[in-house]
Short mmCIF file of C-alpha atoms (C1' of nucleotides) in Angstrom, two decimals:
data_model
loop_
_atom_site.label_atom_id
_atom_site.label_comp_id
_atom_site.label_asym_id
_atom_site.label_seq_id
_atom_site.Cartn_x
_atom_site.Cartn_y
_atom_site.Cartn_z
CA MET A 1392 -58.14 3.28 60.16
CA LEU A 1393 -59.08 5.09 63.38
CA LYS A 1394 -62.57 4.43 62.16
CA TYR A 1395 -62.08 0.69 62.52
CA ALA A 1396 -60.27 1.00 65.81
CA LEU A 1397 -63.31 2.80 67.22
CA LEU A 1398 -65.83 0.38 65.73
CA GLY A 1399 -63.82 -2.48 67.20
CA LEU A 1400 -63.45 -0.97 70.65
CA LEU A 1401 -67.16 -0.14 70.81
CA GLN A 1402 -67.74 -3.90 70.71
CA TYR A 1403 -65.54 -4.33 73.76
CA GLY A 1404 -67.76 -2.14 75.90
CA ALA A 1405 -66.27 1.32 75.61
CA SER A 1406 -69.07 3.66 74.58
CA THR A 1407 -68.12 7.32 74.89
CA GLY A 1408 -65.28 9.26 73.30
CA TYR A 1409 -63.63 9.58 76.65
CA GLU A 1410 -63.88 5.87 77.41
CA LEU A 1411 -62.66 4.90 73.97
CA LYS A 1412 -59.57 7.02 74.51
CA GLN A 1413 -58.87 5.36 77.85
CA PHE A 1414 -59.43 1.92 76.45
CA MET A 1415 -57.10 2.63 73.56
CA ASP A 1416 -54.39 3.93 75.84
CA THR A 1417 -54.36 0.66 77.75
CA SER A 1418 -54.73 -1.72 74.83
CA THR A 1419 -53.83 -0.68 71.30
CA ALA A 1420 -51.63 2.30 72.16
CA ASN A 1421 -48.42 0.61 71.06
CA PHE A 1422 -49.63 0.01 67.53
CA TRP A 1423 -52.56 2.44 67.24
CA HIS A 1424 -53.25 5.65 69.09
CA ALA A 1425 -55.31 8.82 68.73
CA LYS A 1426 -55.90 12.11 70.47
CA LEU A 1427 -59.23 12.78 72.16
CA SER A 1428 -60.02 15.65 69.81
CA GLN A 1429 -59.60 13.37 66.81
CA ILE A 1430 -61.72 10.66 68.40
CA TYR A 1431 -64.61 13.09 68.87
CA VAL A 1432 -64.34 14.27 65.28
CA THR A 1433 -64.19 10.70 63.95
CA LEU A 1434 -67.16 9.55 66.01
CA LYS A 1435 -69.21 12.39 64.56
CA ALA A 1436 -68.21 11.38 61.05
CA LEU A 1437 -69.03 7.73 61.82
CA GLU A 1438 -72.50 8.80 62.93
CA GLN A 1439 -73.02 10.73 59.71
CA GLU A 1440 -71.98 7.63 57.79
CA GLY A 1441 -74.62 5.68 59.70
CA LEU A 1442 -72.16 3.26 61.30
CA VAL A 1443 -72.92 4.34 64.86
CA THR A 1444 -75.72 6.14 66.69
CA SER A 1445 -75.46 8.29 69.79
CA ASP A 1446 -77.55 9.37 72.74
CA VAL A 1447 -76.78 11.98 75.34
CA GLN A 1448 -76.98 10.67 78.90
CA GLU A 1449 -77.32 13.14 81.73
CA GLN A 1450 -75.40 12.32 84.87
CA GLU A 1451 -75.47 13.59 88.42
CA LYS A 1452 -72.26 15.20 89.55
CA ARG A 1453 -70.61 14.47 86.22
CA PRO A 1454 -70.76 16.12 82.79
CA ASP A 1455 -73.21 14.68 80.26
CA ARG A 1456 -71.94 11.74 78.25
CA ARG A 1457 -72.59 11.01 74.60
CA VAL A 1458 -73.03 7.26 74.42
CA TYR A 1459 -72.37 5.57 71.09
CA SER A 1460 -73.52 2.22 69.82
CA LEU A 1461 -72.84 0.31 66.63
CA THR A 1462 -75.55 0.05 64.00
CA ALA A 1463 -76.04 -3.10 61.95
CA GLN A 1464 -74.28 -1.34 59.11
CA GLY A 1465 -71.38 -0.49 61.41
CA THR A 1466 -70.97 -4.10 62.49
CA GLN A 1467 -71.13 -5.24 58.91
CA GLU A 1468 -68.51 -2.79 57.71
CA PHE A 1469 -66.22 -3.74 60.60
CA ASP A 1470 -66.56 -7.45 59.87
CA GLN A 1471 -65.80 -6.84 56.25
CA TRP A 1472 -62.66 -4.97 57.17
CA LEU A 1473 -61.59 -7.86 59.40
CA GLN A 1474 -61.93 -10.30 56.54
CA THR A 1475 -60.22 -8.20 53.89
CA SER A 1476 -56.52 -8.85 53.58
CA SER A 1477 -54.32 -6.02 52.40
CA ALA A 1478 -51.84 -6.94 49.69
CA GLU A 1479 -49.18 -4.44 50.65
CA LEU A 1480 -47.14 -3.41 53.63
CA PRO A 1481 -47.50 0.10 55.02
CA GLN A 1482 -44.56 2.36 54.28
CA LEU A 1483 -42.83 3.18 57.53
CA LYS A 1484 -41.28 6.43 58.64
CA GLU A 1485 -38.51 6.02 61.16
CA PRO A 1486 -36.93 9.32 62.12
CA PHE A 1487 -33.99 7.73 63.89
CA LEU A 1488 -32.97 5.70 60.84
CA LEU A 1489 -33.30 8.79 58.68
CA LYS A 1490 -30.89 10.63 60.92
CA LEU A 1491 -28.49 7.72 61.12
CA PHE A 1492 -28.42 7.53 57.34
CA PHE A 1493 -26.73 10.95 57.31
CA CYS A 1494 -24.50 10.44 60.34
CA ALA A 1495 -21.19 10.04 58.51
CA ARG A 1496 -20.86 13.76 59.22
CA LEU A 1497 -21.21 13.27 62.96
CA ASP A 1498 -18.45 12.69 65.54
CA LYS A 1499 -18.08 9.36 67.31
CA GLN A 1500 -19.08 10.60 70.75
CA SER A 1501 -22.36 12.29 69.71
CA LEU A 1502 -23.17 9.19 67.74
CA LEU A 1503 -22.60 6.76 70.57
CA ALA A 1504 -24.52 9.01 72.95
CA GLN A 1505 -27.55 9.04 70.68
CA LEU A 1506 -27.44 5.29 70.14
CA LYS A 1507 -27.16 4.72 73.88
CA LEU A 1508 -30.17 6.92 74.51
CA GLN A 1509 -32.14 4.96 71.93
CA ARG A 1510 -31.10 1.78 73.68
CA GLU A 1511 -32.45 3.03 76.97
CA LEU A 1512 -35.75 4.07 75.44
CA HIS A 1513 -36.23 0.73 73.71
CA GLN A 1514 -35.16 -1.19 76.80
CA LYS A 1515 -37.78 0.66 78.81
CA LEU A 1516 -40.44 -0.04 76.21
CA LEU A 1517 -39.60 -3.75 76.17
CA HIS A 1518 -39.73 -3.85 79.93
CA GLY A 1519 -43.14 -2.22 79.84
CA TYR A 1520 -44.38 -4.91 77.45
CA GLN A 1521 -43.02 -7.66 79.68
CA THR A 1522 -44.63 -6.32 82.83
CA GLN A 1523 -47.45 -3.76 82.45
CA THR A 1524 -48.95 -4.98 79.22
CA ARG A 1525 -48.77 -8.61 80.33
CA ALA A 1526 -50.37 -7.64 83.62
CA ILE A 1527 -53.27 -5.89 81.87
CA ILE A 1528 -54.06 -8.98 79.83
CA ALA A 1529 -53.72 -11.28 82.85
CA ASN A 1530 -56.02 -8.98 84.78
CA VAL A 1531 -58.76 -9.03 82.14
CA LEU A 1532 -58.54 -12.82 82.03
CA GLN A 1533 -58.94 -13.08 85.78
CA ASN A 1534 -62.01 -10.85 85.83
CA ALA A 1535 -63.53 -12.28 82.68
CA PRO A 1536 -62.35 -15.80 81.86
CA GLU A 1537 -64.75 -15.88 78.90
CA MET A 1538 -62.39 -13.45 77.16
CA GLU A 1539 -59.80 -16.18 76.73
CA ARG A 1540 -59.99 -16.22 72.98
CA ASP A 1541 -59.76 -12.42 72.80
CA ALA A 1542 -56.80 -12.44 75.16
CA LEU A 1543 -55.01 -14.86 72.87
CA PHE A 1544 -55.03 -12.23 70.12
CA TRP A 1545 -54.05 -9.43 72.45
CA GLY A 1546 -51.14 -11.66 73.40
CA PHE A 1547 -50.11 -11.90 69.75
CA THR A 1548 -49.87 -8.13 69.42
CA LEU A 1549 -47.93 -7.99 72.68
CA ARG A 1550 -45.54 -10.69 71.50
CA SER A 1551 -45.01 -8.76 68.27
CA GLY A 1552 -43.87 -5.76 70.27
CA GLU A 1553 -41.53 -7.83 72.40
CA LEU A 1554 -39.84 -9.50 69.45
CA ALA A 1555 -39.55 -6.20 67.58
CA GLU A 1556 -37.97 -4.49 70.59
CA GLU A 1557 -35.56 -7.36 71.18
CA ALA A 1558 -34.47 -7.14 67.56
CA THR A 1559 -34.00 -3.38 67.86
CA LEU A 1560 -31.88 -3.81 70.99
CA ARG A 1561 -29.70 -6.38 69.26
CA TRP A 1562 -29.30 -4.04 66.32
CA LEU A 1563 -28.36 -1.11 68.54
CA ASP A 1564 -25.74 -3.19 70.36
CA GLU A 1565 -24.30 -4.48 67.11
CA THR A 1566 -24.20 -0.96 65.66
CA MET A 1567 -22.52 0.56 68.72
CA GLU A 1568 -19.93 -2.18 68.68
CA THR A 1569 -19.13 -1.60 65.02
CA ILE A 1570 -18.75 2.12 65.61
CA GLN A 1571 -16.47 1.54 68.59
CA LYS A 1572 -14.25 -0.66 66.47
CA GLU A 1573 -14.29 1.09 63.11
CA LEU A 1574 -14.35 4.81 63.86
CA MET B 961 -38.82 15.68 58.97
CA LEU B 962 -39.04 15.62 55.18
CA LYS B 963 -37.32 18.94 55.50
CA TYR B 964 -34.20 17.28 56.93
CA ALA B 965 -34.34 14.40 54.49
CA LEU B 966 -34.18 16.92 51.63
CA LEU B 967 -31.42 19.00 53.22
CA GLY B 968 -29.44 15.83 53.75
CA LEU B 969 -29.93 14.47 50.27
CA LEU B 970 -28.98 17.81 48.72
CA GLN B 971 -25.54 17.25 50.23
CA TYR B 972 -25.26 13.95 48.43
CA GLY B 973 -25.58 15.54 45.02
CA ALA B 974 -29.28 15.42 44.21
CA SER B 975 -30.36 18.94 43.31
CA THR B 976 -33.82 19.07 41.75
CA GLY B 977 -37.16 17.88 43.11
CA TYR B 978 -37.23 15.13 40.56
CA GLU B 979 -33.71 13.95 41.41
CA LEU B 980 -34.38 14.09 45.13
CA LYS B 981 -37.38 11.84 44.64
CA GLN B 982 -35.32 9.33 42.68
CA PHE B 983 -32.52 9.40 45.19
CA MET B 984 -34.96 8.85 48.04
CA ASP B 985 -36.59 5.94 46.29
CA THR B 986 -33.26 4.15 46.04
CA SER B 987 -31.87 5.02 49.46
CA THR B 988 -34.15 6.06 52.32
CA ALA B 989 -37.41 4.68 50.93
CA ASN B 990 -37.67 1.91 53.51
CA PHE B 991 -37.61 4.29 56.46
CA TRP B 992 -38.51 7.61 54.85
CA HIS B 993 -40.45 8.36 51.68
CA ALA B 994 -42.37 11.20 50.05
CA LYS B 995 -44.46 11.92 46.98
CA LEU B 996 -43.13 14.25 44.30
CA SER B 997 -45.90 16.77 44.91
CA GLN B 998 -44.98 17.01 48.57
CA ILE B 999 -41.28 17.35 47.74
CA TYR B 1000 -41.98 20.34 45.49
CA VAL B 1001 -44.12 21.99 48.16
CA THR B 1002 -41.48 21.40 50.84
CA LEU B 1003 -38.63 22.70 48.71
CA LYS B 1004 -40.58 25.92 48.16
CA ALA B 1005 -41.12 26.26 51.91
CA LEU B 1006 -37.44 25.56 52.53
CA GLU B 1007 -36.54 28.36 50.14
CA GLN B 1008 -38.86 30.76 51.95
CA GLU B 1009 -37.19 29.79 55.21
CA GLY B 1010 -33.84 30.65 53.64
CA LEU B 1011 -32.40 27.15 54.00
CA VAL B 1012 -31.99 26.59 50.26
CA THR B 1013 -31.81 28.72 47.12
CA SER B 1014 -32.90 27.81 43.63
CA ASP B 1015 -32.10 28.64 40.01
CA VAL B 1016 -33.96 27.63 36.90
CA GLN B 1017 -31.75 25.89 34.34
CA GLU B 1018 -32.93 25.67 30.76
CA GLN B 1019 -32.15 22.43 28.97
CA GLU B 1020 -32.20 21.32 25.35
CA LYS B 1021 -34.70 18.59 24.62
CA ARG B 1022 -35.72 18.40 28.29
CA PRO B 1023 -38.02 20.51 30.47
CA ASP B 1024 -36.43 23.25 32.54
CA ARG B 1025 -35.02 22.18 35.89
CA ARG B 1026 -35.14 24.09 39.15
CA VAL B 1027 -31.78 23.45 40.77
CA TYR B 1028 -31.55 23.81 44.54
CA SER B 1029 -28.54 24.36 46.74
CA LEU B 1030 -28.07 24.60 50.48
CA THR B 1031 -27.42 27.96 52.08
CA ALA B 1032 -25.07 28.34 55.04
CA GLN B 1033 -28.14 28.56 57.23
CA GLY B 1034 -29.48 25.37 55.72
CA THR B 1035 -26.27 23.49 56.45
CA GLN B 1036 -26.24 24.83 59.97
CA GLU B 1037 -29.79 23.80 60.69
CA PHE B 1038 -29.17 20.36 59.27
CA ASP B 1039 -26.04 19.86 61.38
CA GLN B 1040 -27.90 20.95 64.46
CA TRP B 1041 -30.62 18.42 63.75
CA LEU B 1042 -27.97 15.70 63.39
CA GLN B 1043 -26.56 16.51 66.80
CA THR B 1044 -29.85 16.80 68.65
CA SER B 1045 -30.99 13.57 70.25
CA SER B 1046 -34.68 13.02 70.67
CA ALA B 1047 -35.75 11.79 74.10
CA GLU B 1048 -38.77 9.85 72.97
CA LEU B 1049 -39.71 7.11 70.54
CA PRO B 1050 -42.16 7.85 67.74
CA GLN B 1051 -45.59 6.31 68.24
CA LEU B 1052 -46.11 3.69 65.60
CA LYS B 1053 -49.25 2.83 63.70
CA GLU B 1054 -49.38 -0.73 62.51
CA PRO B 1055 -52.61 -1.52 60.69
CA PHE B 1056 -52.02 -5.26 60.69
CA LEU B 1057 -51.61 -5.43 64.46
CA LEU B 1058 -54.72 -3.31 64.90
CA LYS B 1059 -56.69 -5.79 62.87
CA LEU B 1060 -55.19 -8.80 64.62
CA PHE B 1061 -56.14 -7.30 67.97
CA PHE B 1062 -59.79 -7.74 67.01
CA CYS B 1063 -59.48 -11.08 65.25
CA ALA B 1064 -61.07 -13.24 67.94
CA ARG B 1065 -64.19 -12.75 65.82
CA LEU B 1066 -62.57 -14.19 62.72
CA ASP B 1067 -62.54 -17.81 61.56
CA LYS B 1068 -59.34 -19.85 61.56
CA GLN B 1069 -59.00 -20.12 57.80
CA SER B 1070 -59.31 -16.39 57.05
CA LEU B 1071 -56.87 -15.72 59.83
CA LEU B 1072 -54.24 -18.14 58.60
CA ALA B 1073 -54.67 -16.87 55.06
CA GLN B 1074 -54.02 -13.29 56.13
CA LEU B 1075 -51.01 -14.26 58.23
CA LYS B 1076 -49.59 -16.27 55.36
CA LEU B 1077 -49.98 -13.30 53.02
CA GLN B 1078 -48.18 -11.09 55.51
CA ARG B 1079 -45.41 -13.65 55.67
CA GLU B 1080 -44.97 -13.56 51.92
CA LEU B 1081 -44.85 -9.77 51.87
CA HIS B 1082 -42.26 -9.59 54.64
CA GLN B 1083 -40.23 -12.40 53.11
CA LYS B 1084 -40.12 -10.47 49.85
CA LEU B 1085 -39.09 -7.28 51.63
CA LEU B 1086 -36.29 -9.08 53.50
CA HIS B 1087 -35.08 -10.61 50.27
CA GLY B 1088 -35.03 -7.16 48.70
CA TYR B 1089 -32.84 -5.88 51.54
CA GLN B 1090 -30.46 -8.80 51.20
CA THR B 1091 -30.01 -8.39 47.47
CA GLN B 1092 -31.09 -5.07 45.89
CA THR B 1093 -30.31 -2.74 48.76
CA ARG B 1094 -26.98 -4.45 49.42
CA ALA B 1095 -26.18 -4.19 45.71
CA ILE B 1096 -26.92 -0.46 45.63
CA ILE B 1097 -24.49 0.19 48.48
CA ALA B 1098 -21.83 -2.06 46.97
CA ASN B 1099 -22.26 -0.25 43.68
CA VAL B 1100 -21.75 3.21 45.18
CA LEU B 1101 -18.64 1.97 46.96
CA GLN B 1102 -17.19 0.62 43.74
CA ASN B 1103 -17.75 3.88 41.86
CA ALA B 1104 -16.74 6.12 44.75
CA PRO B 1105 -14.48 4.42 47.30
CA GLU B 1106 -14.22 7.73 49.21
CA MET B 1107 -17.81 7.15 50.32
CA GLU B 1108 -16.72 4.33 52.58
CA ARG B 1109 -17.68 6.10 55.78
CA ASP B 1110 -21.08 7.09 54.37
CA ALA B 1111 -21.67 3.52 53.20
CA LEU B 1112 -21.03 2.26 56.72
CA PHE B 1113 -24.05 4.23 57.93
CA TRP B 1114 -26.21 3.21 55.02
CA GLY B 1115 -25.30 -0.33 55.98
CA PHE B 1116 -26.58 0.28 59.51
CA THR B 1117 -29.99 1.30 58.25
CA LEU B 1118 -30.04 -1.70 55.94
CA ARG B 1119 -29.10 -4.03 58.78
CA SER B 1120 -31.88 -2.55 60.88
CA GLY B 1121 -34.38 -3.48 58.21
CA GLU B 1122 -33.01 -7.01 57.93
CA LEU B 1123 -33.17 -7.68 61.66
CA ALA B 1124 -36.64 -6.16 61.93
CA GLU B 1125 -37.93 -8.30 59.06
CA GLU B 1126 -36.36 -11.44 60.47
CA ALA B 1127 -38.06 -10.77 63.80
CA THR B 1128 -41.38 -10.20 62.05
CA LEU B 1129 -41.05 -13.47 60.15
CA ARG B 1130 -40.29 -15.34 63.35
CA TRP B 1131 -43.31 -13.75 64.99
CA LEU B 1132 -45.59 -14.64 62.10
CA ASP B 1133 -44.43 -18.28 62.17
CA GLU B 1134 -44.88 -18.50 65.91
CA THR B 1135 -48.34 -16.93 65.67
CA MET B 1136 -49.49 -19.22 62.87
CA GLU B 1137 -48.29 -22.23 64.82
CA THR B 1138 -50.18 -21.17 67.94
CA ILE B 1139 -53.35 -20.66 65.94
CA GLN B 1140 -53.00 -24.07 64.28
CA LYS B 1141 -52.67 -25.70 67.68
CA GLU B 1142 -55.10 -23.72 69.78
CA LEU B 1143 -58.04 -22.91 67.56
"C1'" DT C 826 -55.52 25.65 96.99
"C1'" DG C 827 -54.14 23.50 93.18
"C1'" DA C 828 -54.05 19.31 90.41
"C1'" DT C 829 -56.42 15.50 88.46
"C1'" DA C 830 -60.49 13.10 86.71
"C1'" DC C 831 -64.52 13.49 84.18
"C1'" DA C 832 -66.56 15.06 79.79
"C1'" DT C 833 -67.16 17.29 75.05
"C1'" DG C 834 -66.19 19.89 71.72
"C1'" DT C 835 -64.10 23.78 68.00
"C1'" DA C 836 -60.40 26.10 65.29
"C1'" DA C 837 -56.06 26.72 63.20
"C1'" DG C 838 -52.52 24.83 61.04
"C1'" DG C 839 -49.19 20.98 59.44
"C1'" DG C 840 -48.15 17.25 56.59
"C1'" DG C 841 -49.60 14.00 53.46
"C1'" DT C 842 -52.20 11.74 49.31
"C1'" DT C 843 -54.67 11.90 45.04
"C1'" DA C 844 -55.94 14.05 41.11
"C1'" DC C 845 -55.29 17.40 37.66
"C1'" DA C 846 -52.57 19.99 34.14
"C1'" DT C 847 -48.81 20.40 30.68
"C1'" DG C 848 -45.60 18.87 27.26
"C1'" DA C 849 -41.28 17.12 24.79
"C1'" DT C 850 -38.38 12.99 24.12
"C1'" DT C 851 -37.24 8.36 24.15
"C1'" DT C 852 -38.08 3.52 24.12
"C1'" DC C 853 -40.80 -0.63 23.03
"C1'" DG D 832 -48.61 4.26 18.14
"C1'" DA D 833 -48.42 3.77 23.09
"C1'" DA D 834 -45.96 3.96 27.25
"C1'" DA D 835 -42.32 5.54 30.05
"C1'" DT D 836 -38.99 9.23 31.28
"C1'" DC D 837 -38.02 13.82 32.29
"C1'" DA D 838 -39.80 17.88 34.76
"C1'" DT D 839 -42.71 21.11 37.64
"C1'" DG D 840 -46.35 22.56 39.72
"C1'" DT D 841 -51.53 23.48 41.86
"C1'" DA D 842 -55.92 22.22 44.23
"C1'" DA D 843 -58.89 19.53 46.95
"C1'" DC D 844 -59.18 16.75 50.55
"C1'" DC D 845 -57.97 13.86 54.67
"C1'" DC D 846 -55.98 12.91 58.98
"C1'" DC D 847 -53.62 14.51 62.72
"C1'" DT D 848 -51.70 17.72 66.42
"C1'" DT D 849 -51.97 21.67 69.30
"C1'" DA D 850 -54.35 25.09 71.41
"C1'" DC D 851 -58.44 26.96 73.11
"C1'" DA D 852 -62.91 26.89 75.72
"C1'" DT D 853 -65.96 25.28 79.55
"C1'" DG D 854 -67.29 23.45 83.97
"C1'" DT D 855 -67.99 20.22 88.20
"C1'" DA D 856 -66.15 16.98 91.64
"C1'" DT D 857 -62.67 14.82 94.03
"C1'" DC D 858 -58.20 14.20 96.08
"C1'" DA D 859 -53.73 15.50 98.07
#
DNA sequence: TGATACATGTAAGGGGTTACATGATTTC
DNA sequence: GAAATCATGTAACCCCTTACATGTATCA
């Protein structure tokens, strides 16, 4: 899937491994992320597959950059991915739920402390969505009003994060309340 | 983390790789899962670490079973994990959001079709939580009323899934409506 | 003077999936 | 007679993380 993330981001103007990483960190990071080392490896593989090509650009006062661009085949494969609907949901792994599943063994105070910490983390994440992420999208729109349609979709992914975090916060509150009452 | 899942499940009575897999599939599957092959590999590693021990039991009319049990060290390490709170949230990867992020390129009909399919999948998952998963917990409680405290925590994880799925459904409806109106 | 930004990579190792291999018993 | 259940494992491969390696320019 990183493959498709890179092919997609290349169309939005990022063109080196380093730039792709930065772009990702300020756009898809909340639902798709990657380390630089992995990005470099994947770009190389993409080039071998013939989906991108690269050229080395020398720079003054900066290290050389390897600039990637999509090939026709790369564009085609990306578009095909966009159109293909997957018939199953990914299987999640949620470490906190795994732990909670076994928490009958744990004392009330440790439990409440861990739930409270989770609440703080999720609250902070939600707040970040409501301010930083919104600001990034608004900023792009101001500098490039022709991106309106793109920004609509970025807004959908943002909204997904907000609703998910709100639901998590409600769940944490409900769970803490039950524990207060029942244990 | 599979390590802790296995240590935890061993305390609930599952004792072979095969049983652990079955147990997982009917309890933690929605927030933690593993393939049989990986379970066998991890159990072997756990034994080398000294956290479990194993004995081969011969059976009539069935293949031999390798029966695992927790060592004192295993119990200790598990308990320590339970008590340790993690100060950061796991970074999620959500393929559907990644795709949606790039969907400005896609036509309205393909888009709505994919969103509708997602809605069906999530609706089905929610329904499964509300019926099957609830039934499994109720069933354990009926056969073993002393598990009441454990069942409370299983209920928390179930409730988390229900709220998350409800939020996702609301988001999908909202998103489809916006697309109908705006595109 | 030390940290951060820019810029690209390799290597080792961890965890996971898929495929392969075996083989008896039970159920449809 | 075929498929599913019980039961355990190995091997190849993929993706990812962490650590290592290098080097200049700018900023505090």
